[in-house]
mmCIF file of C-alpha atoms in Angstrom:
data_model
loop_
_atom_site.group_PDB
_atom_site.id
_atom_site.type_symbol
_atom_site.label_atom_id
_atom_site.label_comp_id
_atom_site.label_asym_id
_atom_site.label_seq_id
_atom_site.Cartn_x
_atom_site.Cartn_y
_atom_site.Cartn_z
ATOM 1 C CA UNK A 1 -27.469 17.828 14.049
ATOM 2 C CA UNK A 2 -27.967 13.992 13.125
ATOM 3 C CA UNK A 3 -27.767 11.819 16.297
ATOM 4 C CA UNK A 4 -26.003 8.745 17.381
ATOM 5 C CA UNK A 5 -25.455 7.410 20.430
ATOM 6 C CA UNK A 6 -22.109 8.531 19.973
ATOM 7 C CA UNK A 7 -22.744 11.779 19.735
ATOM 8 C CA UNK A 8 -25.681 13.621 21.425
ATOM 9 C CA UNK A 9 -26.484 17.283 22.465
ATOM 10 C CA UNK A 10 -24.879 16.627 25.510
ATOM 11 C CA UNK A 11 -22.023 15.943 24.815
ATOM 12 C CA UNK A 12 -18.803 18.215 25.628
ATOM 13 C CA UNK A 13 -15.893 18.973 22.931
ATOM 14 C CA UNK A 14 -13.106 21.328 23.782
ATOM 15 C CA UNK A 15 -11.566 22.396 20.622
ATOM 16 C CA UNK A 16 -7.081 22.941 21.471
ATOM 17 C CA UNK A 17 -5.958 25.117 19.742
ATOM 18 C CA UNK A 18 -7.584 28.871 18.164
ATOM 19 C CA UNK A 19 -5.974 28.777 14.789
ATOM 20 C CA UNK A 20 -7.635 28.878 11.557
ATOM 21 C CA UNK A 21 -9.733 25.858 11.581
ATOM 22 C CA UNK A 22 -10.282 25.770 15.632
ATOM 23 C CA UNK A 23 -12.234 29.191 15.631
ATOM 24 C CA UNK A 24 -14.667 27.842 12.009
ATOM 25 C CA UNK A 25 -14.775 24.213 14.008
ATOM 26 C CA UNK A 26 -15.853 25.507 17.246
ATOM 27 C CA UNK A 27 -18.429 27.790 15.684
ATOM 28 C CA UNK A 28 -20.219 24.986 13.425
ATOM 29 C CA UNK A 29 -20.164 22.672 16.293
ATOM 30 C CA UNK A 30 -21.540 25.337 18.909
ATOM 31 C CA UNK A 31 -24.196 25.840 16.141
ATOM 32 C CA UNK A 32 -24.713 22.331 15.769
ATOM 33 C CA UNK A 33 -26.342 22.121 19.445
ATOM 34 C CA UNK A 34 -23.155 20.390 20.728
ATOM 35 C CA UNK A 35 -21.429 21.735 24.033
ATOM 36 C CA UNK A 36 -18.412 23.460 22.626
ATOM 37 C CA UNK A 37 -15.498 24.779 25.241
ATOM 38 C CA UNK A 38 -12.757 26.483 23.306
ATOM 39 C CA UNK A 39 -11.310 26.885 21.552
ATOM 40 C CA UNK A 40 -8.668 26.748 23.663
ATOM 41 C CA UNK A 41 -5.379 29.262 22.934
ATOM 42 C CA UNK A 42 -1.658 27.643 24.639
ATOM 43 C CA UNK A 43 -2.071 29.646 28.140
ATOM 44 C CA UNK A 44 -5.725 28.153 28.522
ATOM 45 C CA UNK A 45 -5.781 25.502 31.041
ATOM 46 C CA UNK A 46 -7.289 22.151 29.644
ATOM 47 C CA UNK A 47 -10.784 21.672 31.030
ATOM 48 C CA UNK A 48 -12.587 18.367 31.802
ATOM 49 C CA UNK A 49 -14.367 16.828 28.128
ATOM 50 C CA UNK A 50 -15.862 13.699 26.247
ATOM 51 C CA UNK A 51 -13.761 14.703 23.385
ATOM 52 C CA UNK A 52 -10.470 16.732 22.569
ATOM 53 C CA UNK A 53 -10.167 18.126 19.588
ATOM 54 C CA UNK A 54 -6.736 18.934 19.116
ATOM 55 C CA UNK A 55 -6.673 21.907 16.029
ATOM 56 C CA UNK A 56 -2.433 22.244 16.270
ATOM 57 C CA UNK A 57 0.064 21.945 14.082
ATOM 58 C CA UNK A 58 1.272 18.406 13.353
ATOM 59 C CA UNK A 59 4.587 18.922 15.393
ATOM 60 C CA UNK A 60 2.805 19.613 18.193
ATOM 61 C CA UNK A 61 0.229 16.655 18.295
ATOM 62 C CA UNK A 62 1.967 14.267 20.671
ATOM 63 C CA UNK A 63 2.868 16.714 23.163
ATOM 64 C CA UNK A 64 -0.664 18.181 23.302
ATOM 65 C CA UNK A 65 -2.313 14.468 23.279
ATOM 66 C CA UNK A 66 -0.228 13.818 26.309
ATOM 67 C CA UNK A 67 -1.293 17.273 28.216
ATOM 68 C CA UNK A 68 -4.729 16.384 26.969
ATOM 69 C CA UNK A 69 -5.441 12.773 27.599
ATOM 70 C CA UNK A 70 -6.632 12.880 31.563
ATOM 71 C CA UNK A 71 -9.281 15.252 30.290
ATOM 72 C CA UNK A 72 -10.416 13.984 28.117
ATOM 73 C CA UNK A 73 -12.246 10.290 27.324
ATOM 74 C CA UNK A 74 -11.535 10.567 23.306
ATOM 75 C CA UNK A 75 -8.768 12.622 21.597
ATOM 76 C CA UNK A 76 -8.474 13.049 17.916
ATOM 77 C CA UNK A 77 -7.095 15.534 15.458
ATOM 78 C CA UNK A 78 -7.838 17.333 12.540
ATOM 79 C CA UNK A 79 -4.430 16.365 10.233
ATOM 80 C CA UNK A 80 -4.814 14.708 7.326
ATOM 81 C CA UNK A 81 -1.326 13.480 7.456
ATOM 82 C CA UNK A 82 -0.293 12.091 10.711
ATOM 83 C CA UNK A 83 -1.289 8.499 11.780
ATOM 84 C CA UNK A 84 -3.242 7.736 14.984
ATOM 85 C CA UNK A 85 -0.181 6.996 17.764
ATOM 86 C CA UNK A 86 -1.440 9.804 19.575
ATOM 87 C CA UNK A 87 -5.084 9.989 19.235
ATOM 88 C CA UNK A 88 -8.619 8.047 19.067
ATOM 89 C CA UNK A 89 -9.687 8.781 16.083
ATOM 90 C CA UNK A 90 -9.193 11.848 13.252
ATOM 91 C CA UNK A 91 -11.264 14.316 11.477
ATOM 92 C CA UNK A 92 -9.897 16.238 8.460
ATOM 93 C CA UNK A 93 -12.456 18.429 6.570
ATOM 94 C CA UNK A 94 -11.245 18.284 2.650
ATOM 95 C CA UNK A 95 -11.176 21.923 2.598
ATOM 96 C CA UNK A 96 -8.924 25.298 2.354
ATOM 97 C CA UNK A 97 -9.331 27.475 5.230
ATOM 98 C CA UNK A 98 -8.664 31.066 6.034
ATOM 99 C CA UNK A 99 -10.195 31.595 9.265
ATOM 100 C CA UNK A 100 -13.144 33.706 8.419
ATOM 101 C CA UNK A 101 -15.175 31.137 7.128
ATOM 102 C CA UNK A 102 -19.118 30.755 8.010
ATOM 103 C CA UNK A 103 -20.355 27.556 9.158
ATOM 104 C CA UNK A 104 -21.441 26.871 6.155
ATOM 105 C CA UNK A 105 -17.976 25.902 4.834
ATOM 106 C CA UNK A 106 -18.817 22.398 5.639
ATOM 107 C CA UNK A 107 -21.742 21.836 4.070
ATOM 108 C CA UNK A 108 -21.425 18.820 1.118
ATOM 109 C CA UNK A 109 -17.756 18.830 1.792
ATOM 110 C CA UNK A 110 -15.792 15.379 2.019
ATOM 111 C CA UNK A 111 -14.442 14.785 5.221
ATOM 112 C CA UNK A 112 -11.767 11.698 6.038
ATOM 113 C CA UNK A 113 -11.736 10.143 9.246
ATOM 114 C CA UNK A 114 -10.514 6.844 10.978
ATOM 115 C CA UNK A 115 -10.360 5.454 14.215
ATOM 116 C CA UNK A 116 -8.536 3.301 16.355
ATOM 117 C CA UNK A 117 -11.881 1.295 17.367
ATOM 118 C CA UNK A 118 -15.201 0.810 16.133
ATOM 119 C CA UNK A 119 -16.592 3.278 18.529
ATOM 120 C CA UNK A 120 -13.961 5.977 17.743
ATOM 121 C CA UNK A 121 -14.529 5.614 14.343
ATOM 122 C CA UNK A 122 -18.278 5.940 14.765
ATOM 123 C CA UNK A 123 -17.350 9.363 16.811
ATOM 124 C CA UNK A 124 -15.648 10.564 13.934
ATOM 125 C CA UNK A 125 -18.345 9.893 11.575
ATOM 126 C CA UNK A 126 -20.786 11.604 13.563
ATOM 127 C CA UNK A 127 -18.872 14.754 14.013
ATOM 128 C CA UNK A 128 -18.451 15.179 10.076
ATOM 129 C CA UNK A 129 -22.321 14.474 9.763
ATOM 130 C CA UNK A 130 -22.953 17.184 12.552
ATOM 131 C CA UNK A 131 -20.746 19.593 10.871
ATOM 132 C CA UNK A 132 -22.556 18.825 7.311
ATOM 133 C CA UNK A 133 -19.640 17.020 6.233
ATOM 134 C CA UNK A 134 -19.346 13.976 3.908
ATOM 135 C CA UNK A 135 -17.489 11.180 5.867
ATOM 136 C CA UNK A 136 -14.988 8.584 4.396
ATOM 137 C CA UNK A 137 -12.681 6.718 5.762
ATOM 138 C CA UNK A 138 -8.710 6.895 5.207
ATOM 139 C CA UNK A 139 -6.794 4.728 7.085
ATOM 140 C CA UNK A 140 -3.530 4.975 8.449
ATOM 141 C CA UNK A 141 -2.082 2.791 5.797
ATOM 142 C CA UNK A 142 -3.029 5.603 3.246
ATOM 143 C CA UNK A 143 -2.658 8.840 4.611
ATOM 144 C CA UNK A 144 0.455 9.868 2.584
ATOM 145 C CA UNK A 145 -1.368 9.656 -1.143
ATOM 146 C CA UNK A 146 -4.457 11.430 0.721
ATOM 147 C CA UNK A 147 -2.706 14.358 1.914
ATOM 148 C CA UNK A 148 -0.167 14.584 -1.167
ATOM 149 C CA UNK A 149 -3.464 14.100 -3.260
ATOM 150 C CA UNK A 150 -5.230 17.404 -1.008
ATOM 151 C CA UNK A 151 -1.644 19.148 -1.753
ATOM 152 C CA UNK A 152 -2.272 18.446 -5.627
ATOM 153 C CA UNK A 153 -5.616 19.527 -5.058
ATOM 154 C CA UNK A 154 -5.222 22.696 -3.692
ATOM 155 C CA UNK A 155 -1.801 24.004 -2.478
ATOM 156 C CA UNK A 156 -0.165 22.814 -6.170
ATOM 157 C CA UNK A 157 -3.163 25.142 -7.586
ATOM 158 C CA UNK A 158 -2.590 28.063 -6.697
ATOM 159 C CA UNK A 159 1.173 27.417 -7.248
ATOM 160 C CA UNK A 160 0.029 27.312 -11.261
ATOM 161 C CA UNK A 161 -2.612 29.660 -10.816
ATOM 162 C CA UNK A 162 0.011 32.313 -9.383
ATOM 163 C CA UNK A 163 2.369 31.503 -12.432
ATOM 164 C CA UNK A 164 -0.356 32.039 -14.626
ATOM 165 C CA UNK A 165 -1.199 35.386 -13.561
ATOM 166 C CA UNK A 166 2.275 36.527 -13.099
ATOM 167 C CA UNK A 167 2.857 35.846 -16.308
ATOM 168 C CA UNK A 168 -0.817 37.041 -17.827
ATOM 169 C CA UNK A 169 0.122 40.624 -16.019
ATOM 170 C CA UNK A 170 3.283 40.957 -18.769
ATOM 171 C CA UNK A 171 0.185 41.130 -21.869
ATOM 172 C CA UNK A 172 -2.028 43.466 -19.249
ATOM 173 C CA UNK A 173 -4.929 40.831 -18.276
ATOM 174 C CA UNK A 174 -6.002 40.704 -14.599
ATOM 175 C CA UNK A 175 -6.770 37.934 -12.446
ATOM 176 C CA UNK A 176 -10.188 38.582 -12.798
ATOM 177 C CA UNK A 177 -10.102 37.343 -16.454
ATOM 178 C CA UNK A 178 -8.433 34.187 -16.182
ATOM 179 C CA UNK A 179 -10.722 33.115 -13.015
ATOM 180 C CA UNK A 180 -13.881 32.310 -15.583
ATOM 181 C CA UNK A 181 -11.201 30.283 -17.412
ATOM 182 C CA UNK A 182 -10.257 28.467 -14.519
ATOM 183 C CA UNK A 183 -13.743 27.785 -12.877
ATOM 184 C CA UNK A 184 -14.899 26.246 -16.175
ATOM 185 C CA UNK A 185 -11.548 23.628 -16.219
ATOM 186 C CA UNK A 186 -12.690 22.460 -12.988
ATOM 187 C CA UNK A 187 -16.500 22.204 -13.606
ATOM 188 C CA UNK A 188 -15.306 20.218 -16.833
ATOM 189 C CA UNK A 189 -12.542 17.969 -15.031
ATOM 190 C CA UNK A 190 -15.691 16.945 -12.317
ATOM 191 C CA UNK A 191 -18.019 15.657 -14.913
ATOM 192 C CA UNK A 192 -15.619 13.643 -17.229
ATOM 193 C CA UNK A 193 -12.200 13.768 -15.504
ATOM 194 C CA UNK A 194 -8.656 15.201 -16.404
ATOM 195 C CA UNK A 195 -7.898 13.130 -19.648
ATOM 196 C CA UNK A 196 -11.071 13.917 -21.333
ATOM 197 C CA UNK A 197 -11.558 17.690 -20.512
ATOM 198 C CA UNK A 198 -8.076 18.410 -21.987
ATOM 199 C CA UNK A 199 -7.834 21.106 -24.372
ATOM 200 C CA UNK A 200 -4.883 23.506 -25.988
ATOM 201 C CA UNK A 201 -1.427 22.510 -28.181
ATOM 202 C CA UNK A 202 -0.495 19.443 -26.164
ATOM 203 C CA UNK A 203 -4.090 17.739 -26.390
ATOM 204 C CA UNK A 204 -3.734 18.580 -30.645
ATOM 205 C CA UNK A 205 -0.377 17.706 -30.744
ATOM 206 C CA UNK A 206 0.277 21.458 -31.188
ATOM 207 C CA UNK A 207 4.255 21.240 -30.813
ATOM 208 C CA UNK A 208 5.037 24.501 -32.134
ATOM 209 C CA UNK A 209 2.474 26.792 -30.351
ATOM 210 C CA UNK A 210 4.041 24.710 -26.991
ATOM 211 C CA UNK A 211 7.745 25.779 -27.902
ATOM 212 C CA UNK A 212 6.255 29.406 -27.968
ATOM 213 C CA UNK A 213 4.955 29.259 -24.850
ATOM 214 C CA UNK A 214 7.741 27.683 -23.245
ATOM 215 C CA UNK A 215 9.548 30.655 -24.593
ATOM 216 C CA UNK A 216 7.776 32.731 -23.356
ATOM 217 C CA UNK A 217 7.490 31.775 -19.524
ATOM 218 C CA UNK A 218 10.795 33.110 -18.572
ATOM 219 C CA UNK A 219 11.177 32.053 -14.866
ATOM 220 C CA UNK A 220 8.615 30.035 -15.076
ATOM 221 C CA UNK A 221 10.278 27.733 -17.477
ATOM 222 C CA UNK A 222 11.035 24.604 -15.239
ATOM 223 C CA UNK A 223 7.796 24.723 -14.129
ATOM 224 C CA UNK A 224 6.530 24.991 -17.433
ATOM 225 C CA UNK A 225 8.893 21.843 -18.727
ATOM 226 C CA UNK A 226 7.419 19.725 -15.522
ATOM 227 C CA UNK A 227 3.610 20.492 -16.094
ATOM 228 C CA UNK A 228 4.244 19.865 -20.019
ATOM 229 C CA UNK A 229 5.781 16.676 -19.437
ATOM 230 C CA UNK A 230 2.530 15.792 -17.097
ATOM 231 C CA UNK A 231 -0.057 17.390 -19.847
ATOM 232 C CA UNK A 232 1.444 14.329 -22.815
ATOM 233 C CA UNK A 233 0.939 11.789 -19.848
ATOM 234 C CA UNK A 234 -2.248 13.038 -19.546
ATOM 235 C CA UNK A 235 -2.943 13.635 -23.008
ATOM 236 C CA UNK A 236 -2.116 10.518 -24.044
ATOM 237 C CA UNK A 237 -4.704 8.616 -21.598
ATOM 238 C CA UNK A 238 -7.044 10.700 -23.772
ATOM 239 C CA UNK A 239 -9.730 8.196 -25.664
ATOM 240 C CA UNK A 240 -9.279 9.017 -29.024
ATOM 241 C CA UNK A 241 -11.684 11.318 -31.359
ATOM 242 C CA UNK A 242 -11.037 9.062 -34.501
ATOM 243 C CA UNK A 243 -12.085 5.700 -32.528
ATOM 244 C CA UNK A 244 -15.234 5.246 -32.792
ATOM 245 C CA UNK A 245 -15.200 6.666 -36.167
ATOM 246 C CA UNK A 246 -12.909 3.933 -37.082
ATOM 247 C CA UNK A 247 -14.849 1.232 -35.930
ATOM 248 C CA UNK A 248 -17.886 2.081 -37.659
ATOM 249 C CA UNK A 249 -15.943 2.610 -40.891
ATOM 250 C CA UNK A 250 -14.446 -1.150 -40.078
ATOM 251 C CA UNK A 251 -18.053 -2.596 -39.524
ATOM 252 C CA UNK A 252 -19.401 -0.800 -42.367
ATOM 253 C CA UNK A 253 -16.527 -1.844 -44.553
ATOM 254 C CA UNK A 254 -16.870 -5.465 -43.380
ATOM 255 C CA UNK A 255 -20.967 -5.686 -43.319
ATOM 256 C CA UNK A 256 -22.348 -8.134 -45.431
ATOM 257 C CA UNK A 257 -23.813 -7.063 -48.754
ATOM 258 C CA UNK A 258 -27.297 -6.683 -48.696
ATOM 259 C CA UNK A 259 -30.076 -7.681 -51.145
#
């Protein structure tokens, strides 16, 4: 665990709430050295702490903050959506969860935080360090295009990546075969970014191999109309093949004559 005065192995953290990311939180932190009580299921009564971490669902945040704030000298939560009314500060791991996760989950993740005051803040910070997280700050102001962002991240995913193997099980391929397919698009959309990893009929203009696609996609073809329509937007922030190509013809078209 890195130190701060903020945060040190003595320090007390009852995790509210046993859901998905409660149980993985209060495991990493436990193994982090820190004094971990929780995590705390609805009947539990709130015990004394330095810090409550409130793991509930948005709804519930305000009421919980209230139960929780004599017991507690900092609150904060782990949404990435709701402001800070209720709480100190907030800690939102960039990550999917299912609940069975190792600690290791966290490790070189992104984590957002923000806090009400310096010190909060610098309680956040430390908990994503101590957790192997990445911190960064999102601020109130912003927490809208973060989440929505997180949703297009991850949630929207697997909305396409369902449609895609719904539809790949009609010609008799598996999941299994589109997943290298998919890991690749990803690894290439990290090192250069959406516009320039963009391949298939849109990115050549391809019009006719995209009307028989469209035809085929049955119940899938709003979808498919929607994510076209993004694709040209996409497409066409695209730097083009032929540009530098052009310029050198230009300059060697224009170079003076030589002896």
């Amino acid at each position: 665990m890195h130190s701060s005065p903020a945060l040190t192995p003595d320090t007390t953290i009852a995790i509210v709430g046993a859901g998905r990311l409660g149980g993985v939180l209060a495991r990493e932190l436990r193994a982090a050295g820190l004094g971990v009580l929780g995590p705390l299921r609805r009947d539990d009564r709130m015990p004394d702490a330095d810090i409550a971490l409130l793991c509930v669902p948005d709804s519930a945040i305000a009421a919980v903050a209230f139960a929780a704030r004599p017991h507690a000298r900092l609150l904060a939560h782990v949404s990435g959506a709701t402001p800070l009314a209720d709480v100190d500060f907030s800690l939102h791991p960039l990550q999917t969860f299912t609940g069975k996760e190792t600690p290791e989950v966290f490790r070189g993740i992104g984590a957002a935080v923000d806090g009400r005051t310096p010190e909060a803040l610098e309680v956040a910070e430390a908990l994503a360090r101590a957790l192997g997280a990445n911190p960064f700050r999102v601020d109130d102001a912003h927490r809208a295009e973060y989440h929505a962002a997180a949703s297009f991240a991850s949630n929207f995913v697997l909305t396409v990546l369902d449609a895609a193997e719904q539809l790949a099980k009609d010609a008799g391929v598996d999941r299994a075969h589109l997943a290298p397919l998919v890991r690749q698009t990803v690894d290439n959309w990290v090192a250069r970014g959406a516009a320039s990893a963009l391949t298939g009929p849109i990115a050549r203009g391809d019009e006719a191999t995209v009307a028989r696609q469209r035809a085929a996609s049955a119940d899938y073809r709003d979808l498919f109309d929607a994510l076209a329509a993004a694709t040209r937007a996409v497409a066409g922030r695209a730097p083009r093949a032929d540009a530098t190509h052009t310029t050198a013809e230009h300059a060697a078209t224009t170079e003076e004559p030589r002896a």
